[in-house]
Structure formats: C-alpha cells, structure tokens
Amino acid sequence: MKKGNEFITKRCLAAILIAGVSATMLAGCGTSGAFVVNQPDAVVTITDNGDGSEATVDIVNPWVDSSKEGVIEATGLNIYTPLEATNAQYSYMTTSNMAQVTFEMNGHDGWTFRKQKTDMLIDISGLYYEWAYQDSVQVAGKEAMEYAYVEGADDSGMIDDLFGVQLINWYDDATGITYSLSVAGTDLNGMDLQVIAEHLFALENE
C-alpha cells in the first residue's frame, strides 16, 4: 500500500473492515481521487469530492442469501455442513465467486464455512484480528494455516468466558479450491478445527 494521501492509511482501512465505521469517521482517514478496496465481506468505495467536503463513502455487501442449490448453481462450488450442524444459512459472493454457509454446532452459532477457487492458499475468511496464535498445519495432507484469537487472553483465569475466534484455511491443489472454516464465541477452549475440517473435506467426495 502506498504512503501519503493517494491511498487510505492501513489504520483507517482496518477500521473500515473490522468496525464498519461511519462516513463521518472515514472522512478523517485522508483520501484523494477514487479507489476500491475489495475484501471478502465488503466492497468499499471512497471518493474525494474535490471541493473540500467530506469524502463520499459507499460500502456494499456483496453477499446474496440463497438456498444450498442456489449457491451451487451460482458458484459451481458444492457447499455443505458437518453432519451435526443445524440452522444452516447459505449465501454466495457475487464479486469473487465464493460460496458460504453459516450454521450452529456444539453449542455455538458462530460457525462459517467458505469455499473459493484460488491459485494458492489464501485467507478467505473475512476475519481481521490480531491473531494470538497462527501456525502452518495440514488438513487431510493439504497445506493449511490455523489461527486463534482470544479477547483479553492475558487473563487466563477467565479464558472460557471470553470471546474468541478460531480459524483454519486449507488448499486443495488438485482442484484449486481454498477452504475456510471458522467459529466465534465463548468457551472455545479445546475445540479442534483440524478434525472438523477433515470431516468437511471428506464430505467433498461423498
């Protein structure tokens, strides 16, 4: 990202993507001209009006709610949930041909599973945290990266009551598909996303 006024600062970009701040707040980030920031969960267009007034900010949600069949038809990607999942909600992203399903499982309603055709392993989760943990792992022999975040992780005595996020992304080089599985909520201690990811990956060929 270039420095100066040509592009939005990294700090302001993080504020947009994580917090969805208002147009008034964004005006202080410093912009010139027009450009588009395209991330999994938002397409943000910021335009300098050129007359000293506040910059025009347009945030578009590219996700389209659909049925499982509708997502498969729109993206060409088979999307599914673990066998124990309930309350599945399917959607797809129009700008990057990504399939998504959110669901409830193991007492948590913050599960998200995504798939997208890519050239390599990338993070398609749409999550932007300062990860307390990240490591290279494998899912069914495939290249993967695992991440974890816990709010106030320094207070280990209350860790089960704190909000946390766990994420694993993996890449199937045979099909050119990146997979992303994440869960957010409290009491995530002991959750093994690698096991659940391998279960999901096994469903691919059933």
PDB file of C-alpha atoms in Angstrom:
ATOM      1  CA  MET A   1       0.000   0.000   0.000  1.00  0.00           C
ATOM      2  CA  LYS A   2       1.445   3.375  -0.998  1.00  0.00           C
ATOM      3  CA  LYS A   3       2.080   6.060   1.578  1.00  0.00           C
ATOM      4  CA  GLY A   4       0.661   9.574   1.561  1.00  0.00           C
ATOM      5  CA  ASN A   5      -2.778  10.776   0.559  1.00  0.00           C
ATOM      6  CA  GLU A   6      -3.154   8.687  -2.565  1.00  0.00           C
ATOM      7  CA  PHE A   7      -4.422   5.699  -0.622  1.00  0.00           C
ATOM      8  CA  ILE A   8      -6.235   5.252   2.654  1.00  0.00           C
ATOM      9  CA  THR A   9      -3.974   4.503   5.597  1.00  0.00           C
ATOM     10  CA  LYS A  10      -3.683   0.989   6.920  1.00  0.00           C
ATOM     11  CA  ARG A  11      -5.136   2.038  10.233  1.00  0.00           C
ATOM     12  CA  CYS A  12      -8.211   3.534   8.628  1.00  0.00           C
ATOM     13  CA  LEU A  13      -8.614   0.532   6.344  1.00  0.00           C
ATOM     14  CA  ALA A  14      -8.613  -1.754   9.367  1.00  0.00           C
ATOM     15  CA  ALA A  15     -11.277   0.404  10.943  1.00  0.00           C
ATOM     16  CA  ILE A  16     -13.458   0.085   7.864  1.00  0.00           C
ATOM     17  CA  LEU A  17     -13.149  -3.659   7.578  1.00  0.00           C
ATOM     18  CA  ILE A  18     -13.448  -4.546  11.259  1.00  0.00           C
ATOM     19  CA  ALA A  19     -15.790  -1.976  12.654  1.00  0.00           C
ATOM     20  CA  GLY A  20     -17.743  -0.716   9.638  1.00  0.00           C
ATOM     21  CA  VAL A  21     -17.295   2.880  10.789  1.00  0.00           C
ATOM     22  CA  SER A  22     -19.494   5.696   9.561  1.00  0.00           C
ATOM     23  CA  ALA A  23     -18.794   8.031   6.666  1.00  0.00           C
ATOM     24  CA  THR A  24     -18.100  10.888   9.065  1.00  0.00           C
ATOM     25  CA  MET A  25     -15.340   8.941  10.805  1.00  0.00           C
ATOM     26  CA  LEU A  26     -13.882   7.817   7.499  1.00  0.00           C
ATOM     27  CA  ALA A  27     -13.503  11.382   6.315  1.00  0.00           C
ATOM     28  CA  GLY A  28     -10.549  11.759   8.668  1.00  0.00           C
ATOM     29  CA  CYS A  29      -8.615   8.906   7.108  1.00  0.00           C
ATOM     30  CA  GLY A  30      -7.238  11.007   4.277  1.00  0.00           C
ATOM     31  CA  THR A  31      -8.124  10.182   0.653  1.00  0.00           C
ATOM     32  CA  SER A  32      -7.566  11.617  -2.774  1.00  0.00           C
ATOM     33  CA  GLY A  33      -9.215  10.536  -6.001  1.00  0.00           C
ATOM     34  CA  ALA A  34     -11.277   7.333  -6.033  1.00  0.00           C
ATOM     35  CA  PHE A  35     -10.349   3.720  -5.404  1.00  0.00           C
ATOM     36  CA  VAL A  36     -11.959   0.462  -4.366  1.00  0.00           C
ATOM     37  CA  VAL A  37     -10.995  -1.851  -1.522  1.00  0.00           C
ATOM     38  CA  ASN A  38     -12.344  -5.331  -2.255  1.00  0.00           C
ATOM     39  CA  GLN A  39     -12.388  -7.748   0.704  1.00  0.00           C
ATOM     40  CA  PRO A  40     -14.478 -10.896   1.276  1.00  0.00           C
ATOM     41  CA  ASP A  41     -17.101  -9.057   3.334  1.00  0.00           C
ATOM     42  CA  ALA A  42     -17.240  -5.603   1.815  1.00  0.00           C
ATOM     43  CA  VAL A  43     -16.538  -3.543  -1.253  1.00  0.00           C
ATOM     44  CA  VAL A  44     -15.635  -0.071  -0.031  1.00  0.00           C
ATOM     45  CA  THR A  45     -15.513   2.839  -2.476  1.00  0.00           C
ATOM     46  CA  ILE A  46     -14.154   6.169  -1.190  1.00  0.00           C
ATOM     47  CA  THR A  47     -14.297   9.204  -3.446  1.00  0.00           C
ATOM     48  CA  ASP A  48     -12.812  12.626  -2.773  1.00  0.00           C
ATOM     49  CA  ASN A  49     -15.423  15.118  -3.894  1.00  0.00           C
ATOM     50  CA  GLY A  50     -12.683  17.602  -4.782  1.00  0.00           C
ATOM     51  CA  ASP A  51     -14.415  20.560  -3.177  1.00  0.00           C
ATOM     52  CA  GLY A  52     -13.190  20.275   0.409  1.00  0.00           C
ATOM     53  CA  SER A  53     -16.315  18.482   1.580  1.00  0.00           C
ATOM     54  CA  GLU A  54     -16.310  15.105   3.317  1.00  0.00           C
ATOM     55  CA  ALA A  55     -15.346  12.169   1.138  1.00  0.00           C
ATOM     56  CA  THR A  56     -18.175  10.065  -0.239  1.00  0.00           C
ATOM     57  CA  VAL A  57     -18.112   6.550   1.204  1.00  0.00           C
ATOM     58  CA  ASP A  58     -20.039   3.644  -0.265  1.00  0.00           C
ATOM     59  CA  ILE A  59     -19.930   0.238   1.475  1.00  0.00           C
ATOM     60  CA  VAL A  60     -21.634  -2.569  -0.413  1.00  0.00           C
ATOM     61  CA  ASN A  61     -22.396  -6.036   0.928  1.00  0.00           C
ATOM     62  CA  PRO A  62     -21.704  -8.398  -1.995  1.00  0.00           C
ATOM     63  CA  TRP A  63     -23.307 -11.452  -0.345  1.00  0.00           C
ATOM     64  CA  VAL A  64     -26.547 -12.886  -1.735  1.00  0.00           C
ATOM     65  CA  ASP A  65     -28.675 -15.092   0.511  1.00  0.00           C
ATOM     66  CA  SER A  66     -29.739 -18.277  -1.228  1.00  0.00           C
ATOM     67  CA  SER A  67     -30.504 -21.964  -0.837  1.00  0.00           C
ATOM     68  CA  LYS A  68     -27.827 -24.635  -0.955  1.00  0.00           C
ATOM     69  CA  GLU A  69     -28.855 -25.444  -4.508  1.00  0.00           C
ATOM     70  CA  GLY A  70     -28.815 -21.754  -5.439  1.00  0.00           C
ATOM     71  CA  VAL A  71     -25.266 -21.332  -4.134  1.00  0.00           C
ATOM     72  CA  ILE A  72     -24.050 -24.369  -6.062  1.00  0.00           C
ATOM     73  CA  GLU A  73     -25.725 -23.122  -9.244  1.00  0.00           C
ATOM     74  CA  ALA A  74     -24.308 -19.602  -8.863  1.00  0.00           C
ATOM     75  CA  THR A  75     -20.728 -20.570  -7.966  1.00  0.00           C
ATOM     76  CA  GLY A  76     -20.227 -24.102  -9.249  1.00  0.00           C
ATOM     77  CA  LEU A  77     -18.964 -24.987  -5.764  1.00  0.00           C
ATOM     78  CA  ASN A  78     -20.581 -27.698  -3.681  1.00  0.00           C
ATOM     79  CA  ILE A  79     -21.237 -26.319  -0.196  1.00  0.00           C
ATOM     80  CA  TYR A  80     -22.278 -28.367   2.830  1.00  0.00           C
ATOM     81  CA  THR A  81     -22.147 -28.541   6.609  1.00  0.00           C
ATOM     82  CA  PRO A  82     -20.890 -31.068   9.161  1.00  0.00           C
ATOM     83  CA  LEU A  83     -23.409 -33.802   9.891  1.00  0.00           C
ATOM     84  CA  GLU A  84     -24.104 -32.389  13.378  1.00  0.00           C
ATOM     85  CA  ALA A  85     -24.792 -28.845  12.141  1.00  0.00           C
ATOM     86  CA  THR A  86     -28.185 -27.148  12.418  1.00  0.00           C
ATOM     87  CA  ASN A  87     -29.780 -23.909  11.206  1.00  0.00           C
ATOM     88  CA  ALA A  88     -27.662 -23.703   8.041  1.00  0.00           C
ATOM     89  CA  GLN A  89     -27.858 -20.406   6.156  1.00  0.00           C
ATOM     90  CA  TYR A  90     -26.403 -20.369   2.621  1.00  0.00           C
ATOM     91  CA  SER A  91     -25.087 -17.438   0.588  1.00  0.00           C
ATOM     92  CA  TYR A  92     -22.638 -16.589  -2.169  1.00  0.00           C
ATOM     93  CA  MET A  93     -20.480 -13.592  -3.015  1.00  0.00           C
ATOM     94  CA  THR A  94     -21.149 -12.021  -6.375  1.00  0.00           C
ATOM     95  CA  THR A  95     -17.788 -10.283  -6.820  1.00  0.00           C
ATOM     96  CA  SER A  96     -15.429 -13.210  -6.182  1.00  0.00           C
ATOM     97  CA  ASN A  97     -17.476 -16.351  -6.773  1.00  0.00           C
ATOM     98  CA  MET A  98     -17.300 -17.526  -3.162  1.00  0.00           C
ATOM     99  CA  ALA A  99     -19.683 -19.983  -1.510  1.00  0.00           C
ATOM    100  CA  GLN A 100     -20.576 -19.699   2.177  1.00  0.00           C
ATOM    101  CA  VAL A 101     -22.690 -21.410   4.801  1.00  0.00           C
ATOM    102  CA  THR A 102     -23.145 -20.375   8.417  1.00  0.00           C
ATOM    103  CA  PHE A 103     -24.506 -22.817  10.982  1.00  0.00           C
ATOM    104  CA  GLU A 104     -24.829 -23.842  14.614  1.00  0.00           C
ATOM    105  CA  MET A 105     -22.923 -26.741  16.149  1.00  0.00           C
ATOM    106  CA  ASN A 106     -21.537 -27.855  19.521  1.00  0.00           C
ATOM    107  CA  GLY A 107     -23.443 -25.132  21.313  1.00  0.00           C
ATOM    108  CA  HIS A 108     -22.025 -22.347  19.124  1.00  0.00           C
ATOM    109  CA  ASP A 109     -23.884 -20.362  16.477  1.00  0.00           C
ATOM    110  CA  GLY A 110     -20.815 -18.584  15.096  1.00  0.00           C
ATOM    111  CA  TRP A 111     -19.645 -21.182  12.553  1.00  0.00           C
ATOM    112  CA  THR A 112     -18.771 -20.189   8.973  1.00  0.00           C
ATOM    113  CA  PHE A 113     -17.570 -22.406   6.141  1.00  0.00           C
ATOM    114  CA  ARG A 114     -16.380 -20.931   2.832  1.00  0.00           C
ATOM    115  CA  LYS A 115     -15.011 -22.160  -0.485  1.00  0.00           C
ATOM    116  CA  GLN A 116     -13.419 -20.312  -3.386  1.00  0.00           C
ATOM    117  CA  LYS A 117     -11.362 -21.162  -6.463  1.00  0.00           C
ATOM    118  CA  THR A 118      -7.851 -19.720  -5.989  1.00  0.00           C
ATOM    119  CA  ASP A 119      -4.340 -20.191  -7.321  1.00  0.00           C
ATOM    120  CA  MET A 120      -2.856 -20.871  -3.888  1.00  0.00           C
ATOM    121  CA  LEU A 121      -3.683 -20.964  -0.190  1.00  0.00           C
ATOM    122  CA  ILE A 122      -5.043 -17.573   0.865  1.00  0.00           C
ATOM    123  CA  ASP A 123      -7.149 -16.325   3.739  1.00  0.00           C
ATOM    124  CA  ILE A 124     -10.741 -16.065   2.503  1.00  0.00           C
ATOM    125  CA  SER A 125     -12.281 -15.923   5.984  1.00  0.00           C
ATOM    126  CA  GLY A 126     -13.035 -12.198   6.006  1.00  0.00           C
ATOM    127  CA  LEU A 127     -11.760 -12.080   9.611  1.00  0.00           C
ATOM    128  CA  TYR A 128      -9.348  -9.350  10.648  1.00  0.00           C
ATOM    129  CA  TYR A 129      -7.938  -9.909  14.128  1.00  0.00           C
ATOM    130  CA  GLU A 130      -4.540  -9.559  15.722  1.00  0.00           C
ATOM    131  CA  TRP A 131      -4.079 -13.307  15.995  1.00  0.00           C
ATOM    132  CA  ALA A 132      -2.608 -14.557  19.272  1.00  0.00           C
ATOM    133  CA  TYR A 133      -1.670 -17.822  17.552  1.00  0.00           C
ATOM    134  CA  GLN A 134      -1.007 -18.911  13.982  1.00  0.00           C
ATOM    135  CA  ASP A 135       0.726 -21.979  12.647  1.00  0.00           C
ATOM    136  CA  SER A 136       1.220 -23.999   9.488  1.00  0.00           C
ATOM    137  CA  VAL A 137      -0.687 -27.307   9.725  1.00  0.00           C
ATOM    138  CA  GLN A 138      -2.284 -29.856   7.410  1.00  0.00           C
ATOM    139  CA  VAL A 139      -5.847 -30.904   6.646  1.00  0.00           C
ATOM    140  CA  ALA A 140      -6.023 -34.375   5.090  1.00  0.00           C
ATOM    141  CA  GLY A 141      -2.459 -33.895   3.848  1.00  0.00           C
ATOM    142  CA  LYS A 142      -3.249 -30.490   2.336  1.00  0.00           C
ATOM    143  CA  GLU A 143      -1.461 -27.227   3.084  1.00  0.00           C
ATOM    144  CA  ALA A 144      -3.256 -25.294   5.814  1.00  0.00           C
ATOM    145  CA  MET A 145      -2.929 -22.368   8.222  1.00  0.00           C
ATOM    146  CA  GLU A 146      -4.570 -22.253  11.639  1.00  0.00           C
ATOM    147  CA  TYR A 147      -5.279 -19.113  13.689  1.00  0.00           C
ATOM    148  CA  ALA A 148      -6.696 -18.259  17.113  1.00  0.00           C
ATOM    149  CA  TYR A 149      -7.745 -15.096  18.905  1.00  0.00           C
ATOM    150  CA  VAL A 150      -8.955 -14.592  22.466  1.00  0.00           C
ATOM    151  CA  GLU A 151     -10.146 -11.251  23.779  1.00  0.00           C
ATOM    152  CA  GLY A 152      -8.118 -10.380  26.863  1.00  0.00           C
ATOM    153  CA  ALA A 153      -6.083 -13.573  26.566  1.00  0.00           C
ATOM    154  CA  ASP A 154      -3.732 -12.351  29.293  1.00  0.00           C
ATOM    155  CA  ASP A 155      -6.483 -13.061  31.859  1.00  0.00           C
ATOM    156  CA  SER A 156      -6.115 -16.839  31.736  1.00  0.00           C
ATOM    157  CA  GLY A 157      -8.362 -17.362  34.751  1.00  0.00           C
ATOM    158  CA  MET A 158     -11.409 -16.280  32.742  1.00  0.00           C
ATOM    159  CA  ILE A 159     -10.481 -17.613  29.314  1.00  0.00           C
ATOM    160  CA  ASP A 160     -13.627 -19.778  28.950  1.00  0.00           C
ATOM    161  CA  ASP A 161     -15.849 -16.722  29.459  1.00  0.00           C
ATOM    162  CA  LEU A 162     -14.053 -14.548  26.926  1.00  0.00           C
ATOM    163  CA  PHE A 163     -14.915 -14.038  23.275  1.00  0.00           C
ATOM    164  CA  GLY A 164     -12.631 -15.987  20.972  1.00  0.00           C
ATOM    165  CA  VAL A 165     -12.180 -16.915  17.322  1.00  0.00           C
ATOM    166  CA  GLN A 166     -10.641 -19.984  15.762  1.00  0.00           C
ATOM    167  CA  LEU A 167      -9.928 -20.251  12.037  1.00  0.00           C
ATOM    168  CA  ILE A 168      -8.392 -22.749   9.662  1.00  0.00           C
ATOM    169  CA  ASN A 169      -7.812 -22.248   5.925  1.00  0.00           C
ATOM    170  CA  TRP A 170      -6.655 -25.069   3.678  1.00  0.00           C
ATOM    171  CA  TYR A 171      -5.949 -25.541  -0.013  1.00  0.00           C
ATOM    172  CA  ASP A 172      -6.587 -28.489  -2.311  1.00  0.00           C
ATOM    173  CA  ASP A 173      -4.011 -28.201  -5.075  1.00  0.00           C
ATOM    174  CA  ALA A 174      -5.776 -30.942  -7.056  1.00  0.00           C
ATOM    175  CA  THR A 175      -8.930 -28.850  -7.509  1.00  0.00           C
ATOM    176  CA  GLY A 176      -7.573 -25.351  -6.926  1.00  0.00           C
ATOM    177  CA  ILE A 177     -10.030 -24.648  -4.103  1.00  0.00           C
ATOM    178  CA  THR A 178      -9.325 -22.833  -0.848  1.00  0.00           C
ATOM    179  CA  TYR A 179     -11.496 -23.801   2.116  1.00  0.00           C
ATOM    180  CA  SER A 180     -12.082 -21.741   5.249  1.00  0.00           C
ATOM    181  CA  LEU A 181     -13.701 -22.863   8.498  1.00  0.00           C
ATOM    182  CA  SER A 182     -14.115 -20.555  11.474  1.00  0.00           C
ATOM    183  CA  VAL A 183     -16.001 -20.367  14.747  1.00  0.00           C
ATOM    184  CA  ALA A 184     -16.527 -17.384  17.030  1.00  0.00           C
ATOM    185  CA  GLY A 185     -17.974 -17.237  20.524  1.00  0.00           C
ATOM    186  CA  THR A 186     -17.138 -18.006  24.135  1.00  0.00           C
ATOM    187  CA  ASP A 187     -15.863 -21.259  25.655  1.00  0.00           C
ATOM    188  CA  LEU A 188     -13.938 -22.351  22.568  1.00  0.00           C
ATOM    189  CA  ASN A 189     -11.182 -23.938  24.622  1.00  0.00           C
ATOM    190  CA  GLY A 190     -10.411 -27.460  23.411  1.00  0.00           C
ATOM    191  CA  MET A 191     -12.092 -27.014  20.002  1.00  0.00           C
ATOM    192  CA  ASP A 192     -10.172 -28.981  17.346  1.00  0.00           C
ATOM    193  CA  LEU A 193     -10.837 -27.324  13.999  1.00  0.00           C
ATOM    194  CA  GLN A 194      -8.464 -29.654  12.157  1.00  0.00           C
ATOM    195  CA  VAL A 195     -10.681 -32.648  12.956  1.00  0.00           C
ATOM    196  CA  ILE A 196     -13.834 -30.814  11.846  1.00  0.00           C
ATOM    197  CA  ALA A 197     -12.078 -29.518   8.698  1.00  0.00           C
ATOM    198  CA  GLU A 198     -11.024 -33.044   7.766  1.00  0.00           C
ATOM    199  CA  HIS A 199     -14.612 -34.203   8.268  1.00  0.00           C
ATOM    200  CA  LEU A 200     -15.818 -31.457   5.923  1.00  0.00           C
ATOM    201  CA  PHE A 201     -13.133 -32.287   3.368  1.00  0.00           C
ATOM    202  CA  ALA A 202     -14.216 -35.951   3.440  1.00  0.00           C
ATOM    203  CA  LEU A 203     -17.763 -34.874   2.527  1.00  0.00           C
ATOM    204  CA  GLU A 204     -16.389 -33.465  -0.736  1.00  0.00           C
ATOM    205  CA  ASN A 205     -16.194 -36.901  -2.317  1.00  0.00           C
ATOM    206  CA  GLU A 206     -19.305 -38.494  -0.849  1.00  0.00           C
TER     207      GLU A 206
END
